[in-house]
Amino acid sequence: QVHMVESGGRLVQAGDSLTLSCATSVRLFSTYSMAWFRQAAGKEREFVAGITWNGEYTRYADSVKGRFTISRENAKNTAYLLMASLEPEDTAVYYCALTIGAAGTPQYSGEYDYWGQGTQVTVSS
């Protein structure tokens, strides 16, 4: 059974930074692409950032480009999302996701096979 657990979400003020972590129990974690998605209240889940198995390629949503950084530590089966210059519009539940079959950094949530339970990030103005 695969476990993926996000942590690090909390209430912060606009302009603050925050790092989310995603610890997984997936075997061969180092061979799969990972991503972060988010879902704000009343909105659809949206792609935030993705990273290939070796960290060589990353992709970001336009809304977070230049502010967020995705990374991974394969030796620890963990992925991270460093969020800087946070804005109230970043308020959402953040999910990490892993794809077994897709190459690259797909933006479509249906390409991902495993998901965490989510962690709430709230940015106050």
Coordinates of C-alpha atoms in Angstrom, one line a residue:
Q1 CA 0.0 0.0 0.0
V2 CA 1.3 3.4 -1.0
H3 CA 1.4 6.3 1.5
M4 CA 2.0 9.9 0.6
V5 CA 1.9 12.4 3.3
E6 CA 2.1 16.2 2.9
S7 CA 3.2 18.5 5.7
G8 CA 4.1 22.1 6.4
G9 CA 0.8 23.9 5.6
R10 CA -0.3 26.6 8.0
L11 CA -1.5 30.2 8.3
V12 CA 0.9 32.8 7.1
Q13 CA 0.9 36.4 6.1
A14 CA 1.2 37.8 2.6
G15 CA 4.8 38.0 1.6
D16 CA 5.9 35.2 3.8
S17 CA 7.6 32.0 2.7
L18 CA 6.7 28.4 3.4
T19 CA 8.0 25.0 2.5
L20 CA 5.8 22.0 2.0
S21 CA 7.1 18.4 2.2
C22 CA 5.7 15.2 0.7
A23 CA 7.0 12.0 2.2
T24 CA 6.2 8.8 0.3
S25 CA 6.5 5.0 0.7
V26 CA 6.5 4.4 -3.0
R27 CA 9.1 1.8 -4.1
L28 CA 11.4 3.1 -6.8
F29 CA 10.4 6.7 -5.9
S30 CA 13.5 7.9 -7.7
T31 CA 12.2 6.7 -11.0
Y32 CA 8.9 8.6 -11.1
S33 CA 7.9 12.2 -11.8
M34 CA 6.2 14.2 -9.0
A35 CA 4.0 17.2 -8.9
W36 CA 2.1 19.6 -6.6
F37 CA -1.5 20.6 -7.2
R38 CA -3.7 22.9 -5.2
Q39 CA -7.4 23.3 -4.8
A40 CA -9.0 26.5 -3.5
A41 CA -12.5 26.5 -2.0
G42 CA -15.1 26.4 -4.7
K43 CA -12.5 25.9 -7.5
E44 CA -11.1 23.0 -9.4
R45 CA -7.8 21.4 -8.6
E46 CA -5.0 23.0 -10.5
F47 CA -1.4 22.1 -11.4
V48 CA 1.2 24.1 -9.5
A49 CA 4.6 22.5 -10.2
G50 CA 6.1 19.3 -11.5
I51 CA 9.6 17.7 -11.4
T52 CA 11.1 14.7 -13.3
W53 CA 12.5 11.7 -11.6
N54 CA 16.1 13.1 -11.5
G55 CA 15.1 16.7 -10.9
E56 CA 16.5 17.7 -14.2
Y57 CA 13.3 19.2 -15.5
T58 CA 10.7 21.3 -13.7
R59 CA 7.5 23.0 -14.8
Y60 CA 5.5 25.7 -13.1
A61 CA 2.1 27.2 -13.5
D62 CA 2.3 30.8 -14.7
S63 CA 0.7 32.0 -11.5
V64 CA 3.6 30.7 -9.3
K65 CA 6.5 31.0 -11.7
G66 CA 9.4 32.8 -10.1
R67 CA 7.9 32.5 -6.6
F68 CA 7.7 28.7 -6.0
T69 CA 10.4 26.1 -6.4
I70 CA 9.8 22.3 -6.5
S71 CA 12.6 19.9 -5.6
R72 CA 13.1 16.4 -4.5
E73 CA 15.4 14.3 -2.3
N74 CA 15.3 10.8 -3.7
A75 CA 17.4 9.3 -0.9
K76 CA 14.6 10.3 1.5
N77 CA 11.7 9.6 -0.8
T78 CA 10.6 13.1 -0.3
A79 CA 9.5 16.0 -2.5
Y80 CA 9.3 19.7 -1.5
L81 CA 7.6 22.9 -2.6
L82 CA 9.3 26.1 -1.5
M83 CA 6.8 28.9 -1.7
A84 CA 8.0 32.5 -1.5
S85 CA 6.2 35.9 -1.7
L86 CA 3.0 34.2 -0.8
E87 CA -0.2 36.0 -1.8
P88 CA -3.8 35.5 -0.5
E89 CA -4.6 34.0 -3.9
D90 CA -2.3 31.1 -3.0
T91 CA -4.7 30.0 -0.3
A92 CA -5.7 26.4 -1.0
V93 CA -5.3 22.8 0.0
Y94 CA -2.0 21.6 -1.5
Y95 CA -1.6 18.0 -2.7
C96 CA 1.4 16.1 -3.9
A97 CA 1.0 13.5 -6.6
L98 CA 3.1 10.9 -8.3
T99 CA 2.8 9.4 -11.7
I100 CA 3.9 5.8 -12.5
G101 CA 3.3 5.8 -16.2
A102 CA 3.7 9.4 -17.5
A103 CA 7.0 10.9 -18.6
G104 CA 8.0 14.5 -18.1
T105 CA 5.9 16.8 -15.9
P106 CA 2.2 16.4 -17.0
Q107 CA -0.2 19.1 -15.9
Y108 CA -3.3 17.0 -16.1
S109 CA -4.3 15.5 -12.8
G110 CA -5.6 12.3 -14.4
E111 CA -2.0 11.4 -15.3
Y112 CA -1.1 10.9 -11.6
D113 CA -1.6 7.6 -9.8
Y114 CA -1.0 8.4 -6.2
W115 CA -2.0 11.4 -4.1
G116 CA -1.5 12.7 -0.6
Q117 CA -4.3 13.8 1.7
G118 CA -3.5 17.4 1.3
T119 CA -2.2 20.2 3.6
Q120 CA -4.0 23.6 4.1
V121 CA -2.1 26.8 3.3
T122 CA -3.8 30.0 4.2
V123 CA -2.3 33.4 3.3
S124 CA -3.8 36.4 5.1
S125 CA -3.6 39.9 3.6

